[in-house]
Coordinates of C-alpha atoms and ligand atoms in Angstrom, one line a residue:
V508 CA -0.6 -0.2 -0.4
D509 CA 0.6 3.0 -0.8
P510 CA 1.5 5.4 2.1
E511 CA 0.2 8.7 2.8
V512 CA 0.5 11.9 1.5
V513 CA 0.8 15.6 1.4
R514 CA 2.5 18.4 0.5
A515 CA 1.3 22.2 1.4
F516 CA 3.6 25.3 0.3
A517 CA 2.8 28.8 2.4
P518 CA 4.9 31.6 0.9
G519 CA 6.5 34.3 2.4
R520 CA 5.1 37.6 2.0
V521 CA 6.8 41.0 1.9
N522 CA 4.2 43.7 3.0
L523 CA 4.8 46.5 0.5
I524 CA 2.9 49.2 3.3
G525 CA 1.4 49.6 6.3
E526 CA 3.6 48.7 8.7
H527 CA 2.3 48.5 12.6
T528 CA -0.7 48.8 12.2
D529 CA -2.0 45.4 12.2
Y530 CA -1.9 45.3 15.4
N531 CA -3.6 48.4 15.5
N532 CA -7.4 47.5 14.4
G533 CA -4.9 49.8 11.3
L534 CA -4.8 49.0 7.5
A535 CA -2.0 47.2 5.5
L536 CA -0.9 46.2 1.5
P537 CA 1.3 42.8 1.6
F538 CA 1.8 40.3 -1.5
A539 CA 2.4 37.1 -1.1
I540 CA 6.1 36.4 -2.8
A541 CA 7.4 33.1 -4.8
A542 CA 10.0 32.3 -1.6
G543 CA 8.5 29.9 0.7
V544 CA 7.6 26.5 2.4
T545 CA 7.1 23.1 1.8
V546 CA 5.6 20.6 3.9
R547 CA 6.0 17.2 3.4
A548 CA 3.5 15.5 5.4
E549 CA 3.4 11.4 5.0
A550 CA 0.5 9.4 8.0
S551 CA 2.7 6.5 10.0
S552 CA 1.3 3.1 9.9
I553 CA -1.7 2.6 12.8
H554 CA 0.7 -0.9 13.3
S555 CA 4.6 1.0 13.1
P556 CA 5.8 1.0 16.9
L557 CA 5.4 4.8 15.3
A558 CA 1.8 5.1 15.3
E559 CA 1.7 8.2 18.3
V560 CA 4.6 10.2 17.3
I561 CA 5.2 12.8 14.8
A562 CA 9.1 13.5 13.1
A563 CA 9.8 16.5 11.8
Y564 CA 12.9 16.9 9.6
A565 CA 14.4 20.7 8.6
H566 CA 15.7 19.7 5.3
D567 CA 18.4 23.6 5.0
L568 CA 19.2 23.6 9.3
D569 CA 20.1 19.3 9.0
E570 CA 18.3 19.1 12.2
S571 CA 15.0 16.6 13.5
D572 CA 13.0 16.6 16.1
E573 CA 10.3 13.7 17.7
F574 CA 8.0 14.5 20.2
M575 CA 4.7 12.1 20.9
L576 CA 1.9 13.5 18.6
Q577 CA -0.9 13.7 22.2
E578 CA 1.8 15.8 24.0
P579 CA 4.5 17.4 22.4
G580 CA 5.6 19.6 25.0
P581 CA 7.6 22.9 25.4
A582 CA 10.9 23.6 22.3
D583 CA 12.5 26.5 21.2
G584 CA 13.5 27.4 17.7
W585 CA 11.9 25.9 14.1
R586 CA 10.6 23.2 17.4
A587 CA 8.2 25.1 19.2
F588 CA 7.2 26.2 15.9
V589 CA 6.4 22.2 15.2
R590 CA 4.7 21.7 18.0
G591 CA 2.6 24.7 18.9
T592 CA 1.2 24.3 15.5
V593 CA 0.0 20.7 16.4
V594 CA -1.3 21.3 19.7
E595 CA -3.9 24.3 18.5
L596 CA -4.5 22.3 16.0
R597 CA -5.7 20.1 18.3
R598 CA -7.0 21.9 20.5
A599 CA -9.0 23.8 18.2
G600 CA -10.2 19.8 16.5
Y601 CA -8.4 19.4 13.9
P602 CA -8.5 15.3 13.4
L603 CA -4.5 14.6 13.4
R604 CA -2.5 11.6 12.1
A605 CA 0.9 10.4 13.6
A606 CA 3.4 11.4 10.5
R607 CA 6.7 12.2 9.9
L608 CA 7.1 15.8 8.1
Q609 CA 9.4 17.0 6.4
I610 CA 10.3 20.2 5.9
S611 CA 12.4 22.8 3.2
G612 CA 12.2 26.7 2.7
D613 CA 13.5 29.2 0.2
V614 CA 12.0 32.4 2.5
P615 CA 16.1 33.8 4.2
Q616 CA 15.1 33.4 7.9
G617 CA 14.5 36.9 10.0
S618 CA 15.1 38.9 6.7
G619 CA 11.5 40.6 7.4
L620 CA 10.1 38.2 4.7
S621 CA 8.0 36.4 7.4
S622 CA 9.6 33.2 7.6
S623 CA 7.5 32.3 10.1
A624 CA 4.6 32.8 9.3
A625 CA 5.2 30.4 5.9
L626 CA 6.3 27.9 8.3
E627 CA 3.1 28.1 10.5
V628 CA 1.0 28.3 7.1
A629 CA 2.8 25.2 5.2
L630 CA 2.2 23.0 8.7
C631 CA -1.0 23.9 9.8
L632 CA -2.4 23.6 5.4
A633 CA -0.3 19.7 5.2
L634 CA -1.8 18.4 9.2
A635 CA -4.8 19.2 8.4
A636 CA -5.2 17.8 4.7
L637 CA -3.5 14.4 6.1
G638 CA -5.2 14.5 9.0
A639 CA -8.9 15.5 6.9
G640 CA -8.2 11.9 5.0
N641 CA -8.7 9.8 7.3
G642 CA -7.0 6.8 6.5
T643 CA -8.8 7.0 3.5
G644 CA -6.3 8.3 0.9
A645 CA -5.7 12.6 0.7
T646 CA -8.4 13.3 -1.9
S647 CA -10.9 14.7 0.9
A648 CA -8.1 16.6 2.0
E649 CA -8.9 19.5 -0.6
A650 CA -12.0 20.1 1.6
P651 CA -11.7 23.7 2.1
L652 CA -10.2 25.7 5.3
D653 CA -11.4 28.7 6.7
R654 CA -8.6 30.8 6.1
I655 CA -9.2 33.3 8.8
E656 CA -8.9 30.7 11.1
I657 CA -5.7 29.3 10.5
A658 CA -3.9 32.7 11.0
R659 CA -5.5 33.7 14.3
L660 CA -5.1 29.8 15.1
C661 CA -1.3 30.3 13.6
A662 CA -0.8 33.5 15.3
R663 CA -1.2 32.1 18.8
V664 CA 1.4 29.4 18.2
E665 CA 3.8 33.2 17.6
N666 CA 2.3 34.5 20.6
E667 CA 2.0 30.9 23.2
W668 CA 4.7 29.3 21.4
V669 CA 7.7 31.2 20.2
G670 CA 6.4 34.3 22.6
A671 CA 6.3 37.1 19.5
H672 CA 3.3 38.9 20.5
T673 CA 3.1 39.9 16.5
G674 CA -0.1 40.2 14.4
L675 CA -2.6 39.1 11.3
L676 CA -0.7 41.3 8.3
D677 CA 1.7 37.8 8.3
Q678 CA 0.0 34.6 7.9
L679 CA -2.7 36.2 5.9
A680 CA -0.9 37.7 2.9
S681 CA -0.1 34.0 3.4
L682 CA -2.9 32.6 3.4
Y683 CA -4.4 35.2 0.6
G684 CA -1.9 36.4 -1.7
A685 CA -3.0 36.6 -5.5
P686 CA -1.0 36.5 -8.0
D687 CA -0.2 40.0 -9.5
K688 CA -2.0 40.9 -6.5
A689 CA -1.4 43.0 -3.1
L690 CA -3.8 42.3 -0.4
C691 CA -5.1 45.2 1.5
I692 CA -7.0 44.1 4.8
D693 CA -9.0 46.3 6.9
F694 CA -7.8 44.6 11.2
D695 CA -10.7 45.7 12.0
T696 CA -13.2 44.3 10.0
L697 CA -10.5 41.7 8.6
E698 CA -12.2 42.6 5.2
I699 CA -9.8 42.1 2.1
G700 CA -9.6 43.5 -0.7
P701 CA -7.2 42.2 -3.7
V702 CA -5.6 45.1 -5.9
P703 CA -3.9 45.1 -8.1
L704 CA 0.2 44.8 -9.1
E705 CA 1.2 44.9 -12.1
L706 CA 4.7 47.0 -12.5
G707 CA 6.2 46.0 -16.2
D708 CA 8.6 46.7 -16.0
W709 CA 9.4 48.4 -12.7
H710 CA 11.3 46.5 -10.2
L711 CA 10.5 45.6 -5.9
V712 CA 13.8 44.3 -4.7
I713 CA 14.5 43.1 -1.5
L714 CA 18.3 44.6 -0.2
D715 CA 19.2 42.0 2.8
S716 CA 20.4 44.9 5.6
G717 CA 22.3 41.2 7.3
E718 CA 21.6 42.0 10.4
R719 CA 18.9 39.2 11.3
H720 CA 15.4 39.6 13.8
V721 CA 13.4 37.9 16.5
H722 CA 10.7 39.1 17.8
A723 CA 9.9 37.9 20.2
S724 CA 13.4 39.5 22.1
S725 CA 13.9 42.1 20.0
G726 CA 11.2 45.4 20.3
Y727 CA 8.7 45.0 18.8
N728 CA 6.9 43.1 22.1
E729 CA 7.1 47.2 23.4
R730 CA 5.5 48.6 20.4
R731 CA 2.8 47.0 20.8
E732 CA 2.9 47.1 24.9
E733 CA 3.5 51.4 24.3
C734 CA 0.7 50.9 21.3
A735 CA -2.1 49.2 24.4
K736 CA -1.0 52.2 26.5
A737 CA -1.7 55.3 24.5
R738 CA -5.1 53.8 23.9
E739 CA -6.0 52.8 27.6
L740 CA -4.4 56.4 28.0
L741 CA -6.7 58.1 25.2
G742 CA -10.0 55.4 26.8
V743 CA -10.3 54.0 23.3
D744 CA -10.6 50.3 22.0
S745 CA -8.3 51.1 18.5
L746 CA -6.1 53.7 17.3
R747 CA -8.1 53.9 15.3
Q748 CA -10.9 55.5 16.8
A749 CA -8.3 58.2 18.6
D750 CA -8.9 62.3 18.1
P751 CA -5.9 63.0 16.0
Q752 CA -5.6 66.5 19.0
K753 CA -6.3 64.1 21.8
I754 CA -2.9 62.2 20.6
E755 CA -1.2 65.1 20.8
E756 CA -1.9 65.5 23.8
L757 CA 0.1 62.0 25.3
P758 CA 2.8 61.6 26.3
D759 CA 6.2 61.0 24.6
P760 CA 6.5 57.8 23.2
L761 CA 3.6 57.5 22.8
R762 CA 2.5 60.1 21.5
L763 CA 4.7 59.2 18.7
R764 CA 3.7 55.3 18.3
A765 CA 0.0 57.2 17.9
E766 CA 1.1 59.4 15.1
H767 CA 3.3 56.3 12.6
V768 CA 0.5 54.5 13.1
L769 CA -2.9 57.1 12.0
S770 CA -0.4 58.0 9.7
E771 CA 0.3 54.8 8.6
N772 CA -2.7 53.5 8.1
Q773 CA -3.7 57.6 5.9
R774 CA -0.6 55.4 3.4
V775 CA -2.0 52.8 2.8
R776 CA -5.3 54.8 1.8
E777 CA -3.2 56.8 -0.8
T778 CA -0.9 53.8 -2.2
V779 CA -3.8 51.4 -2.8
V780 CA -4.6 54.8 -5.1
A781 CA -1.4 55.5 -6.7
L782 CA -0.9 51.9 -7.9
R783 CA -5.5 51.7 -9.1
D784 CA -3.6 55.2 -10.7
E785 CA -0.5 53.4 -12.1
D786 CA 1.2 55.7 -10.1
L787 CA 4.5 54.1 -9.9
P788 CA 6.5 57.1 -8.7
A789 CA 3.5 58.2 -5.7
V790 CA 5.1 54.3 -4.7
G791 CA 7.7 55.5 -4.1
R792 CA 7.2 58.5 -2.6
L793 CA 4.8 57.0 -0.4
L794 CA 7.5 53.7 0.9
D795 CA 9.8 57.3 1.7
A796 CA 7.3 59.0 3.9
S797 CA 6.5 55.6 6.2
H798 CA 10.6 54.3 6.1
E799 CA 10.6 57.9 7.9
S800 CA 7.7 57.4 10.0
L801 CA 9.2 54.5 11.1
R802 CA 12.6 55.5 11.7
D803 CA 11.3 59.1 13.4
L804 CA 8.8 58.2 15.1
Y805 CA 8.1 54.4 15.6
Q806 CA 11.9 54.6 16.4
I807 CA 12.8 50.5 14.4
S808 CA 15.8 51.2 13.0
T809 CA 19.3 50.9 12.6
P810 CA 22.2 51.5 11.5
A811 CA 22.2 48.7 9.5
V812 CA 18.5 49.0 8.3
E813 CA 19.4 53.0 7.3
A814 CA 23.1 51.7 5.4
A815 CA 21.0 49.3 3.0
R816 CA 18.3 52.5 2.5
E817 CA 21.1 54.6 1.5
R818 CA 22.5 52.0 -0.7
L819 CA 19.1 51.9 -2.5
H820 CA 18.6 55.0 -2.8
R821 CA 22.1 56.0 -4.2
A822 CA 21.4 53.0 -6.7
G823 CA 18.7 55.6 -8.1
A824 CA 15.4 54.4 -5.8
A825 CA 12.2 55.8 -6.8
G826 CA 11.4 54.8 -2.9
A827 CA 12.6 52.1 -0.7
R828 CA 11.4 51.2 3.2
M829 CA 11.5 48.5 6.5
V830 CA 9.9 45.2 6.2
G831 CA 8.6 43.8 8.1
G832 CA 8.4 44.2 12.4
G833 CA 12.0 47.0 12.4
F834 CA 15.2 46.6 14.1
G835 CA 16.8 44.5 11.1
G836 CA 15.7 42.5 8.5
G837 CA 15.7 43.6 4.8
V838 CA 14.5 47.0 2.9
L839 CA 12.1 47.4 0.4
G840 CA 12.7 49.7 -3.0
L841 CA 11.0 50.6 -6.2
F842 CA 12.9 50.9 -9.3
A843 CA 11.4 52.1 -12.6
P844 CA 11.8 50.4 -15.8
D845 CA 15.2 51.7 -16.8
T846 CA 17.2 52.1 -13.6
P847 CA 19.0 48.7 -12.6
P848 CA 18.4 47.6 -9.2
P849 CA 22.0 46.5 -6.4
A850 CA 23.0 42.9 -8.4
D851 CA 23.3 41.6 -4.7
T852 CA 19.2 42.2 -3.7
L853 CA 15.6 39.4 -4.0
E854 CA 13.5 41.1 -7.2
V855 CA 10.5 40.4 -5.1
R856 CA 6.9 40.0 -7.2
P857 CA 3.4 39.5 -6.0
G858 CA 2.6 35.0 -6.1
P859 CA -0.1 32.7 -5.2
G860 CA -1.1 32.0 -2.1
A861 CA -0.7 28.7 0.7
H862 CA -2.1 25.5 -0.9
L863 CA -1.5 22.3 -1.9
L864 CA 0.7 20.7 -3.3
D865 CA 1.1 17.2 -5.6
R866 CA 2.5 14.4 -4.6
Ligands
GLA700 C1 5.4 41.8 12.1 C2 5.1 40.9 12.7 C3 3.3 41.3 11.9 C4 2.9 43.3 12.1 C5 4.8 43.2 11.2 C6 4.6 44.6 11.6 O1 6.3 41.5 10.6 O2 4.3 39.6 12.1 O3 2.4 40.6 12.9 O4 2.8 43.7 13.4 O5 5.2 42.8 11.7 O6 4.2 45.4 10.6

């Protein structure tokens, strides 16, 4: 009998604009990229001694992990993602099966391209599909999943198993991405509106700052707490409802944080308009404005990130900004057709969201 196997792919993402708005019920405009994580899951036979075990192998690191399906227990690094995903899926009522997992990917870690969301989402899709097969083959595995629920579940893995209090941006981008589309996400309603991102001969590239970031230990969680404190002082449930005049009265740095969030929401709206008008130079100016706000008001840039951005500008970028959580990672640059981006950049284009692959 052929072993039952499913394979799932989930992409990383680039956030075009709308940074640190997701956990503030704001707006963002990410897209899924070609790079991602693939998880191959092969069911263990119920007669084998591995019947209750998940055995995972991470190709890129040449590391493995093994734990009881019923009781994974905590772990560090990539293992926390695998164990957390198993526990959260089971808690949410997904039937899971003992399996061998093989994980491989090409999203650089800590680079602001959401390697972690790609890992969580690919794991969810593969484990849920294998479980739904229920011994009858992988065909019923194609039953549609509630993708918003999967995004929330993955965020719980980040929050509770990895210790990064991140929002839903990365997971939604990975789950809902589509070729030639950015996704305008309203985090108040979780409404996701596709926006054409047709670049023609323009290029969007990522330049790695060389500095890795880890959300669980960077200033990321601190920024989240500052936003919560600002909301408390303003007496609002979300910064979106805050009166701009009242924000002026907040003590620093809370005032600066709130000003970033409100102006960033507005830049997302303006970027959507610029894309609809096919006005890419205007998109470039909005990227620059977003970066300046993240650097000066949200204060999450670093010298390495600034140096990378300067290089993109010197090479003639029409706009450039840090992407992702900050404190390191990559810088996004937009280049006009007649301006070649530096050779050591990674070109990014909107591609399909997470999906099952042929076995
Ligand atoms: C990280 C988090 C996201 C989001 C961004 C900042 O990528 O995972 O939830 O908060 O930072 O926009």
